[in-house]
Every structure is written in C-alpha cells, then in structure tokens.
Coordinates of C-alpha atoms and ligand atoms in Angstrom, one line a residue:
M1 CA 4.0 -12.4 -53.8
T2 CA 5.6 -9.4 -52.2
D3 CA 4.5 -8.1 -48.7
D4 CA 3.1 -4.9 -50.1
F5 CA 0.7 -6.6 -52.4
A6 CA -2.6 -5.8 -50.5
P7 CA -5.6 -5.3 -52.9
D8 CA -8.0 -5.1 -49.9
L9 CA -6.2 -1.9 -48.6
P10 CA -7.1 1.6 -50.0
A11 CA -3.5 2.7 -49.7
F12 CA -2.5 -0.1 -52.1
H13 CA -4.6 1.4 -54.7
L14 CA -3.6 5.0 -54.1
R15 CA 0.0 3.9 -54.7
D16 CA -0.3 2.8 -58.4
P17 CA -1.2 -0.8 -58.2
H18 CA -0.3 -1.3 -61.8
A19 CA 3.3 -2.2 -61.3
H20 CA 2.1 -5.1 -59.0
F21 CA -0.5 -6.2 -61.4
R22 CA 1.9 -6.1 -64.3
R23 CA 4.4 -8.3 -62.6
L24 CA 1.9 -10.8 -61.4
R25 CA 0.2 -11.1 -64.7
R26 CA 3.6 -12.3 -66.0
E27 CA 4.7 -14.4 -62.9
D28 CA 1.5 -15.7 -61.2
P29 CA -1.7 -14.3 -62.7
L30 CA -4.0 -16.1 -60.1
P31 CA -2.3 -15.6 -56.6
W32 CA -4.0 -16.5 -53.5
Y33 CA -4.1 -13.3 -51.1
A34 CA -4.8 -14.2 -47.4
G35 CA -6.1 -10.7 -46.2
S36 CA -9.7 -9.9 -45.6
G37 CA -10.7 -13.6 -45.2
G38 CA -8.7 -14.7 -48.3
A39 CA -9.2 -14.4 -51.9
W40 CA -8.0 -15.6 -55.3
C41 CA -6.9 -12.6 -57.2
V42 CA -8.0 -12.8 -60.9
L43 CA -5.7 -10.6 -62.8
K44 CA -6.1 -11.7 -66.5
H45 CA -8.9 -10.3 -68.9
A46 CA -9.6 -13.9 -70.0
D47 CA -10.0 -15.2 -66.4
V48 CA -12.2 -12.3 -65.2
A49 CA -14.4 -12.8 -68.2
A50 CA -14.6 -16.6 -67.6
V51 CA -15.6 -16.3 -63.9
S52 CA -18.1 -13.5 -64.6
R53 CA -20.0 -15.6 -67.3
D54 CA -20.2 -18.6 -65.1
P55 CA -22.8 -18.0 -62.2
Q56 CA -23.4 -21.8 -61.7
R57 CA -19.7 -22.2 -60.6
F58 CA -19.1 -18.6 -59.2
T59 CA -22.0 -17.1 -57.4
S60 CA -23.0 -13.5 -56.7
T61 CA -25.4 -14.5 -54.0
R62 CA -22.8 -14.3 -51.3
G63 CA -22.1 -10.7 -51.9
V64 CA -20.0 -8.8 -54.5
Q65 CA -17.8 -6.5 -52.4
L66 CA -14.6 -7.8 -50.8
G67 CA -15.0 -7.9 -47.1
F68 CA -18.7 -8.0 -47.3
S69 CA -18.7 -11.5 -48.7
D70 CA -21.4 -13.0 -46.5
A71 CA -24.9 -12.0 -47.9
G72 CA -26.2 -14.2 -45.0
S73 CA -25.2 -11.5 -42.6
R74 CA -27.6 -9.0 -44.2
P75 CA -30.2 -7.7 -41.7
A76 CA -33.5 -9.5 -41.7
G77 CA -36.1 -8.0 -44.1
I78 CA -33.5 -6.3 -46.4
P79 CA -33.8 -8.0 -49.8
P80 CA -30.9 -8.8 -51.9
T81 CA -30.0 -6.3 -54.6
I82 CA -30.0 -7.3 -58.2
L83 CA -26.2 -7.5 -58.0
E84 CA -26.5 -10.3 -55.4
M85 CA -28.7 -12.5 -57.4
D86 CA -28.0 -15.4 -59.7
P87 CA -30.1 -16.7 -62.7
P88 CA -32.9 -17.4 -63.0
V89 CA -34.1 -15.0 -60.4
H90 CA -31.6 -12.3 -61.5
D91 CA -33.0 -12.4 -65.1
L92 CA -36.5 -11.8 -63.9
H93 CA -35.4 -8.8 -62.0
R94 CA -33.2 -7.4 -64.7
K95 CA -36.0 -7.7 -67.2
L96 CA -38.2 -5.3 -65.1
V97 CA -36.0 -2.4 -65.9
I98 CA -33.9 -3.2 -68.8
R99 CA -36.2 -1.2 -71.2
A100 CA -35.4 1.9 -69.3
F101 CA -31.6 1.3 -69.8
T102 CA -31.3 0.2 -73.4
P103 CA -29.1 2.3 -75.7
A104 CA -32.2 3.6 -77.4
A105 CA -33.6 4.7 -73.9
A106 CA -30.4 6.3 -73.1
K107 CA -30.5 8.3 -76.3
Q108 CA -33.9 9.7 -75.4
Q109 CA -32.3 11.1 -72.2
E110 CA -29.8 12.9 -74.2
T111 CA -31.7 16.3 -74.1
M112 CA -32.2 16.1 -70.4
V113 CA -28.6 15.2 -69.8
R114 CA -27.2 17.9 -72.0
A115 CA -29.6 20.6 -70.2
I116 CA -28.1 19.4 -66.9
A117 CA -24.5 19.4 -67.9
R118 CA -24.9 23.0 -69.6
E119 CA -26.5 24.3 -66.4
C120 CA -23.5 23.0 -64.3
L121 CA -21.0 24.5 -66.8
E122 CA -22.8 27.8 -67.0
A123 CA -22.6 28.2 -63.3
I124 CA -18.7 28.1 -63.4
E125 CA -17.0 31.3 -63.4
R126 CA -14.6 32.0 -66.2
D127 CA -10.9 32.5 -65.3
G128 CA -11.5 31.1 -61.7
V129 CA -10.3 28.1 -60.0
V130 CA -13.1 25.6 -59.3
D131 CA -13.2 21.9 -57.9
L132 CA -14.4 20.1 -61.1
V133 CA -15.7 17.3 -59.0
E134 CA -18.0 19.4 -57.0
A135 CA -19.2 21.6 -60.1
L136 CA -19.6 19.0 -62.7
A137 CA -18.7 15.3 -61.8
V138 CA -21.1 15.2 -58.8
P139 CA -24.2 17.0 -59.9
V140 CA -24.5 15.6 -63.5
P141 CA -25.0 11.8 -62.7
M142 CA -26.9 12.7 -59.5
Y143 CA -29.5 14.9 -61.2
V144 CA -29.8 12.6 -64.1
I145 CA -30.8 9.6 -62.0
A146 CA -33.0 11.9 -59.9
E147 CA -34.9 12.9 -63.0
M148 CA -35.2 9.2 -64.1
L149 CA -36.6 8.2 -60.6
G150 CA -39.0 11.2 -60.8
V151 CA -37.6 13.2 -58.0
P152 CA -38.8 16.9 -58.5
R153 CA -36.2 19.7 -59.0
S154 CA -37.3 21.3 -55.7
D155 CA -36.2 18.2 -53.8
R156 CA -32.6 18.1 -55.4
P157 CA -30.9 19.6 -52.4
Q158 CA -32.0 17.0 -49.9
F159 CA -31.5 14.3 -52.5
K160 CA -28.0 15.3 -52.8
R161 CA -27.5 15.2 -49.0
W162 CA -28.8 11.7 -49.1
S163 CA -26.8 10.5 -52.0
D164 CA -23.6 11.7 -50.2
S165 CA -24.6 9.8 -47.0
L166 CA -25.3 6.7 -49.2
I167 CA -21.8 6.9 -50.6
E168 CA -20.3 7.6 -47.2
A169 CA -22.0 4.6 -45.8
G170 CA -21.0 2.4 -48.8
G171 CA -17.3 3.5 -48.4
G172 CA -17.6 1.9 -44.9
H173 CA -18.1 5.2 -43.0
R174 CA -21.3 4.3 -41.5
S175 CA -22.5 6.5 -38.6
P176 CA -25.7 7.6 -36.9
A177 CA -25.8 10.6 -39.2
T178 CA -25.5 8.5 -42.3
D179 CA -28.0 6.0 -41.0
A180 CA -30.5 8.8 -40.2
A181 CA -30.1 10.2 -43.7
L182 CA -30.6 6.8 -45.3
G183 CA -33.8 6.3 -43.2
E184 CA -35.1 9.7 -44.4
M185 CA -34.2 8.7 -48.0
L186 CA -36.1 5.5 -47.7
G187 CA -39.0 7.3 -46.2
Y188 CA -39.0 9.8 -49.1
F189 CA -39.1 7.1 -51.7
A190 CA -41.8 5.2 -49.8
G191 CA -44.0 8.4 -50.2
V192 CA -43.1 8.6 -54.0
L193 CA -44.0 5.0 -54.4
A194 CA -47.4 5.4 -52.7
E195 CA -48.1 8.4 -54.9
R196 CA -47.1 6.6 -58.1
R197 CA -49.2 3.6 -57.1
R198 CA -52.1 6.0 -57.0
A199 CA -51.1 8.1 -60.1
P200 CA -48.5 6.4 -62.2
K201 CA -46.1 8.7 -64.3
D202 CA -43.4 8.1 -67.0
D203 CA -40.6 7.3 -64.5
L204 CA -38.8 4.2 -63.1
V205 CA -40.7 4.2 -59.7
S206 CA -44.0 3.8 -61.7
T207 CA -42.4 1.1 -63.9
L208 CA -41.4 -0.8 -60.7
A209 CA -44.8 -0.2 -59.0
R210 CA -46.5 -1.8 -62.0
A211 CA -44.0 -4.7 -62.4
E212 CA -44.8 -8.3 -61.8
I213 CA -42.7 -11.4 -61.2
E214 CA -44.5 -14.7 -62.1
G215 CA -47.9 -12.9 -61.5
E216 CA -46.7 -11.3 -58.3
K217 CA -46.1 -7.6 -57.7
L218 CA -42.8 -6.6 -56.2
S219 CA -42.9 -5.8 -52.5
D220 CA -42.3 -2.2 -51.3
P221 CA -39.0 -3.1 -49.8
A222 CA -37.8 -4.8 -53.0
I223 CA -38.9 -1.6 -55.0
L224 CA -37.1 0.6 -52.6
M225 CA -34.0 -1.4 -52.6
F226 CA -34.0 -1.3 -56.4
C227 CA -34.1 2.5 -56.3
I228 CA -31.3 2.7 -53.8
T229 CA -29.2 0.3 -55.8
L230 CA -29.6 2.4 -58.9
L231 CA -28.6 5.4 -57.0
A232 CA -25.5 3.8 -55.4
A233 CA -24.5 1.9 -58.6
G234 CA -24.9 5.0 -61.0
N235 CA -23.7 7.9 -59.1
E236 CA -20.2 7.4 -57.7
T237 CA -19.2 5.3 -60.7
T238 CA -20.2 7.9 -63.3
R239 CA -18.9 10.7 -61.2
N240 CA -15.4 9.2 -61.4
L241 CA -15.5 8.4 -65.0
I242 CA -16.1 12.2 -65.4
S243 CA -13.5 13.3 -62.8
G244 CA -10.9 10.6 -63.8
G245 CA -11.6 11.4 -67.5
S246 CA -10.9 15.1 -66.9
L247 CA -7.9 14.4 -65.0
L248 CA -6.5 12.3 -67.9
L249 CA -7.3 15.0 -70.4
A250 CA -5.6 17.5 -68.4
R251 CA -2.4 15.3 -67.9
H252 CA -2.2 14.4 -71.5
P253 CA -2.3 17.7 -73.6
D254 CA -1.4 15.7 -76.8
Q255 CA -4.4 13.5 -76.5
R256 CA -6.7 16.4 -75.7
A257 CA -5.4 18.4 -78.6
R258 CA -6.2 15.3 -80.8
L259 CA -9.7 15.2 -79.4
L260 CA -10.3 18.8 -80.0
A261 CA -9.0 18.5 -83.6
E262 CA -11.2 15.3 -84.1
R263 CA -14.4 15.5 -82.1
S264 CA -15.9 12.4 -83.6
L265 CA -13.2 10.5 -81.6
L266 CA -15.0 11.3 -78.3
P267 CA -17.1 8.1 -78.0
N268 CA -13.8 6.1 -78.4
A269 CA -12.1 8.4 -76.0
V270 CA -14.7 7.7 -73.3
E271 CA -14.0 3.8 -73.9
E272 CA -10.3 4.6 -73.3
M273 CA -11.2 6.6 -70.2
L274 CA -13.2 3.6 -69.0
R275 CA -10.5 1.2 -69.6
W276 CA -7.5 3.3 -68.3
W277 CA -9.2 4.8 -65.3
T278 CA -11.5 1.7 -64.5
P279 CA -13.9 3.5 -61.9
V280 CA -14.8 0.2 -60.3
Q281 CA -11.6 -1.6 -59.4
S282 CA -13.1 -4.9 -58.5
F283 CA -16.1 -7.2 -57.5
I284 CA -16.1 -10.5 -56.1
R285 CA -17.7 -13.9 -56.6
T286 CA -17.9 -17.1 -54.6
A287 CA -17.1 -20.6 -55.8
T288 CA -20.1 -22.8 -55.4
R289 CA -18.1 -26.0 -55.6
D290 CA -14.5 -27.4 -55.9
T291 CA -13.2 -26.5 -59.2
E292 CA -10.1 -25.4 -61.3
L293 CA -8.9 -22.2 -62.9
R294 CA -5.6 -21.5 -64.5
G295 CA -4.3 -24.8 -63.0
K296 CA -5.2 -23.7 -59.5
R297 CA -7.5 -25.8 -57.3
I298 CA -10.3 -23.6 -56.2
R299 CA -12.3 -24.8 -53.1
E300 CA -16.0 -24.4 -52.7
G301 CA -16.5 -21.2 -50.7
D302 CA -13.3 -19.5 -52.0
V303 CA -13.7 -15.8 -52.9
M304 CA -12.6 -14.8 -56.4
L305 CA -11.5 -11.0 -56.6
L306 CA -12.2 -9.9 -60.1
L307 CA -9.6 -7.2 -60.7
Y308 CA -11.2 -5.2 -63.6
A309 CA -8.3 -2.6 -63.2
S310 CA -5.8 -5.3 -64.1
A311 CA -7.7 -6.9 -66.8
N312 CA -8.0 -3.4 -68.5
R313 CA -4.2 -3.3 -68.8
D314 CA -3.7 -6.9 -69.7
E315 CA -0.9 -6.9 -72.4
E316 CA -2.2 -10.0 -74.1
I317 CA -5.4 -8.0 -75.0
W318 CA -4.1 -4.3 -75.2
G319 CA -0.5 -5.0 -76.4
D320 CA 2.8 -3.7 -74.9
D321 CA 1.6 0.0 -74.7
A322 CA -1.4 -1.1 -72.4
D323 CA -0.3 1.6 -69.9
R324 CA -0.6 4.3 -72.5
F325 CA -3.7 6.5 -72.4
D326 CA -4.6 6.8 -76.2
V327 CA -7.8 8.3 -77.3
A328 CA -7.7 6.6 -80.7
R329 CA -6.9 3.0 -79.3
D330 CA -9.0 0.4 -81.1
H331 CA -12.0 -0.3 -78.9
A332 CA -14.2 -1.8 -81.7
R333 CA -12.3 -5.3 -81.6
Q334 CA -11.5 -5.4 -77.9
R335 CA -13.8 -5.1 -74.9
H336 CA -12.6 -3.5 -71.6
L337 CA -14.2 -4.8 -68.6
A338 CA -14.9 -1.4 -66.8
F339 CA -18.6 -2.5 -66.8
G340 CA -18.1 -6.1 -65.9
F341 CA -19.0 -9.0 -68.1
G342 CA -21.8 -11.6 -68.4
E343 CA -24.9 -11.8 -66.6
H344 CA -24.3 -8.7 -64.4
L345 CA -22.9 -6.4 -67.2
C346 CA -23.5 -2.9 -66.1
L347 CA -27.2 -2.0 -66.6
G348 CA -26.4 1.6 -66.7
A349 CA -23.6 1.4 -69.2
P350 CA -25.3 3.1 -72.1
L351 CA -26.4 5.9 -69.8
A352 CA -22.9 6.4 -68.2
R353 CA -21.4 6.4 -71.7
L354 CA -24.1 8.9 -72.8
E355 CA -23.4 11.2 -69.8
A356 CA -19.6 11.0 -70.2
R357 CA -19.8 11.8 -74.0
V358 CA -22.2 14.8 -73.3
V359 CA -20.4 16.2 -70.5
F360 CA -17.0 16.1 -72.4
E361 CA -18.6 17.6 -75.6
E362 CA -19.9 20.4 -73.5
L363 CA -16.7 20.8 -71.5
C364 CA -14.5 21.0 -74.7
A365 CA -16.9 23.3 -76.4
R366 CA -17.0 25.7 -73.4
F367 CA -13.6 25.4 -71.8
P368 CA -11.3 23.7 -74.2
R369 CA -8.2 24.8 -72.3
F370 CA -9.0 23.9 -68.7
E371 CA -6.0 23.3 -66.7
L372 CA -5.0 21.7 -63.4
A373 CA -4.6 24.3 -60.7
G374 CA -3.3 22.3 -57.8
E375 CA -2.8 18.6 -56.8
P376 CA -5.8 16.4 -57.4
Q377 CA -7.0 14.5 -54.2
L378 CA -7.7 10.9 -54.8
L379 CA -10.3 8.9 -53.2
H380 CA -9.3 6.5 -50.3
S381 CA -11.1 3.5 -51.4
R382 CA -10.5 -0.2 -52.3
L383 CA -13.5 -0.4 -54.5
I384 CA -13.8 2.9 -56.3
H385 CA -10.9 4.5 -58.2
G386 CA -12.0 8.1 -57.6
V387 CA -11.0 11.7 -57.3
E388 CA -12.2 13.6 -54.4
R389 CA -11.1 17.0 -55.3
L390 CA -9.8 18.4 -58.7
P391 CA -8.9 21.9 -58.7
V392 CA -9.3 23.2 -62.3
A393 CA -8.5 26.7 -63.9
F394 CA -11.3 27.4 -66.4
R395 CA -9.8 29.8 -68.9
S396 CA -11.9 31.7 -71.3
Ligands
HEM1 C1 -18.8 4.7 -65.4 C2 -19.9 4.3 -64.8 C3 -20.1 2.9 -64.4 C4 -19.4 1.9 -64.0 C5 -17.8 1.8 -64.2 C6 -20.2 0.8 -63.6 C7 -19.6 -0.5 -63.3 C8 -20.3 -1.7 -63.1 C9 -19.9 -3.0 -63.0 C10 -18.4 -3.4 -63.0 C11 -20.9 -3.8 -62.8 C12 -20.9 -5.4 -62.8 C13 -21.2 -5.9 -61.4 C14 -21.0 -7.4 -61.1 O1 -20.6 -8.0 -62.2 O2 -21.3 -7.9 -60.2 C15 -22.1 -3.0 -62.8 C16 -23.5 -3.5 -62.6 C17 -24.6 -2.6 -62.4 N1 -24.5 -1.3 -62.6 FE1 -23.0 -0.1 -63.3 N2 -21.5 1.1 -63.6 C18 -21.5 2.4 -64.0 C19 -22.7 3.2 -64.2 C20 -24.1 2.7 -63.8 C21 -25.2 3.5 -64.0 C22 -25.3 5.0 -64.5 C23 -26.2 2.7 -63.5 C24 -27.6 3.2 -63.3 C25 -28.2 4.3 -63.2 C26 -25.7 1.5 -63.1 C27 -26.3 0.4 -62.6 C28 -25.8 -0.9 -62.4 C29 -26.6 -1.9 -62.1 C30 -28.1 -1.9 -61.7 C31 -25.9 -3.1 -62.0 C32 -26.3 -4.5 -61.7 C33 -26.7 -5.2 -63.0 C34 -27.0 -6.7 -62.8 O3 -26.6 -7.2 -61.6 O4 -27.6 -7.3 -63.6 N3 -24.3 1.6 -63.3 N4 -21.7 -1.6 -63.0

C-alpha cells in the first residue's frame, strides 16, 4: 500500500480516491490500514455485501463510523441509534417506523415534496448566480423531514439552525454553540412528544409515541434519539445526492441533453448519481470473532471499513467503464451499494429517491440550461461525499 492511501483523512477523499481504490481492487482488495486504530478496507462490491449481510460475524453495536468505533464510550443515558443495533433488537425497532418509509408511503409524500421543491425553485432569480446548495439541496430534504416529524412551518427557521448544528457536530466540529443548539432541539422535540402523547396526529412522532416493543412503550430518550437519527441520516445524505447530482449534470452536458430528451430516464439517472457520487463513502462493522475473508485472517474486534464508494466502481460489477457517468446504465440487474446492504439497508431510500427524482424533474423543467458559474467547493469530510457550495447561473 502506498503512503498516501489514508481513507480516514478528509483530504484523501477530496483528492479523487478512485485511483487508489482501482489499483487496490486489482492488487490487494482487502488491505489492512493502520491509521485511526486500524481497519480492514473492504473495497470489493461482493465483500461489502457479504460483511453487511452477516451481523452475527460483523456487528454494528460497536459503532458505525470510523474513529467512533467504541459504542461503549457513549455517554450514560444516551440510547444507541438504530444504526448501532443488531438483530433481533434491531428488527423490532425497524418495524416501528418501516410503514412510514415504504415506497408506497414515499409515493404519498410526492405532492408535499413537489410543493417544497417548487417553492425553493420559484425563489431563485432568473439570470442570476445562486448557490444551488443553499437554494435547493439544503432546504428540500430538511423541510421534507420536518413535515414528516410534524414540525409546523413557523418553526422552520429555528429547525434549520438546529439541523446545521447537528451536521456540524456530526462532522466532528463540536463546540459549546453546537451543544447548546442540540440541547434546544432535544427540548423542542420533548415538547412535541408531550403534545402528541396528549393529542396524537398523523406524523412520525405520534407513531413513535404509540409504539410498543414487546408490550413496553418506547422511553422518551429512545424516541428523541430516533427523531435525531432520522434528521441526521436523512438530511446531509439527500442534500449531497441533490448537489452532487446537479454537479454531475452540469459537468456532463451530453448526459443532461439525453435526460432532457428522454425524461423517463430520470429514475435511472438518480440511481447512476447514487452509484457515481455515493453520498455516504463508508461505514464500519466490527468482527465478533476470529474469522476469514478473501483469504485474510480477521481477528475478533477488528474494524471492517465498508468503502461503498469503491464497491460502486467495482469493474467486476460495472464493467471497464465503471468510472463513466452514464444516465442510461443498466441498474435493473446490478445493485449499487450507496444505501448499504442487508439488515441496515437505508430506511429512507424510497424517500431519498423520490426527493431526488422530483427535484430533478422540477429543475429540468424550470432551468434546463443551468450552468456552473464558479468552482464548486467540496465538503471536507471522510464520511460524506459532499458539496459545500455550488455557484450556478440559472438562465431563463
Ligand atoms: C441519498 C440519501 C441517502 C443515503 C446515501 C443514505 C445512506 C445510508 C446508508 C449507507 C445506510 C446503511 C447504514 C449501515 O449499513 O450501517 C443508511 C441507513 C439508514 N438511513 Fe439512509 N441514506 C440516505 C437517505 C436517508 C433518508 C432520507 C432517511 C430518513 C429520513 C434515512 C434514514 C436512514 C436510517 C434510519 C438508517 C438506518 C437503518 C437501519 O439501521 O435499519 N436515510 N442510509
């Protein structure tokens, strides 16, 4: 392995990691990396899928983010998130909310999502230069999840401030200000929860307030944790599918022209954006016992870094042109791993797909010729493949 292979460093991901991934998939597709406490780097599509579908051998209970791989260090009284559970406990929690996240349920959200996307696009001045991240990619997922949690419109500005703090803290930039904002947010949801216990509505907080696991109601901290998890898991991910997808369309005029000529390709184009961009670059698992993978001896307690970004360019699955962005690529037979795989397959996948499809339908209808108007600023993160600023000229 070369010295500049450092998947735990944001700078590595900013400098196009795919040259490294490509070479390693060929030469040593399961290398040991000594940084950040050490991890096996799982680069092949088949291996990421195999580890993800085997929670008995590879647990989520020791944390899912590299560098945070000791769930034992969680402060007392903070329950684990659904991401950090294994079956059978995990299945019980997932069942509580699955009905709100099926493809059929997502379909019912379409009118609401479209209204939010239109509102954002209508606020954009024609013939001006606008940051697409701030104007579109940030507000759409945030207001959609706010609606689902039952946050009224009048509370949106403070909700945005809290969500930003959540993202900042999640990105490792914890400060007294972010802690204070998170405290306010928890207090706010505690109030919503108390209200919904008194007078249930048709929203997720009411669903969670009613929910029982083996005859027992969920505790307030568990419900609040669920709300925060949905916010954290649904916001920045979908934001970067929208911003990353927009950047791809701006940089590949031939692909955009094809899409404009053949709008029915849009759902497939969203799959290709997910594959090519891969908003979540990696999660981890921890080996529960000594075992073997690809001929390597894995020891109990070893961390497995699931590099979705690499699996989604694996030539064995996607062919020699895996690096090409192709809105017509066949996604019916092959499955990208941008939403993970197995037990923890992204709960919000149908919703994220719907949001992206609706946003791009509306964007292409209103501003089919949007163009880059400056250098995009990419997010400095080892977890999220993101765009921080995307200056775009919206021509009439
Ligand atoms: C493009 C957008 C999104 C991407 C790329 C994404 C990615 C992922 C990935 C890779 C996982 C697997 C975690 C693991 O295996 O440890 C996951 C799980 C999860 N996602 Fe998403 N996600 C997206 C949108 C959303 C949305 C919109 C929501 C909800 C509003 C959401 C909620 C969740 C939850 C709750 C889990 C945990 C599921 C479980 O543990 O059973 N995600 N997501």
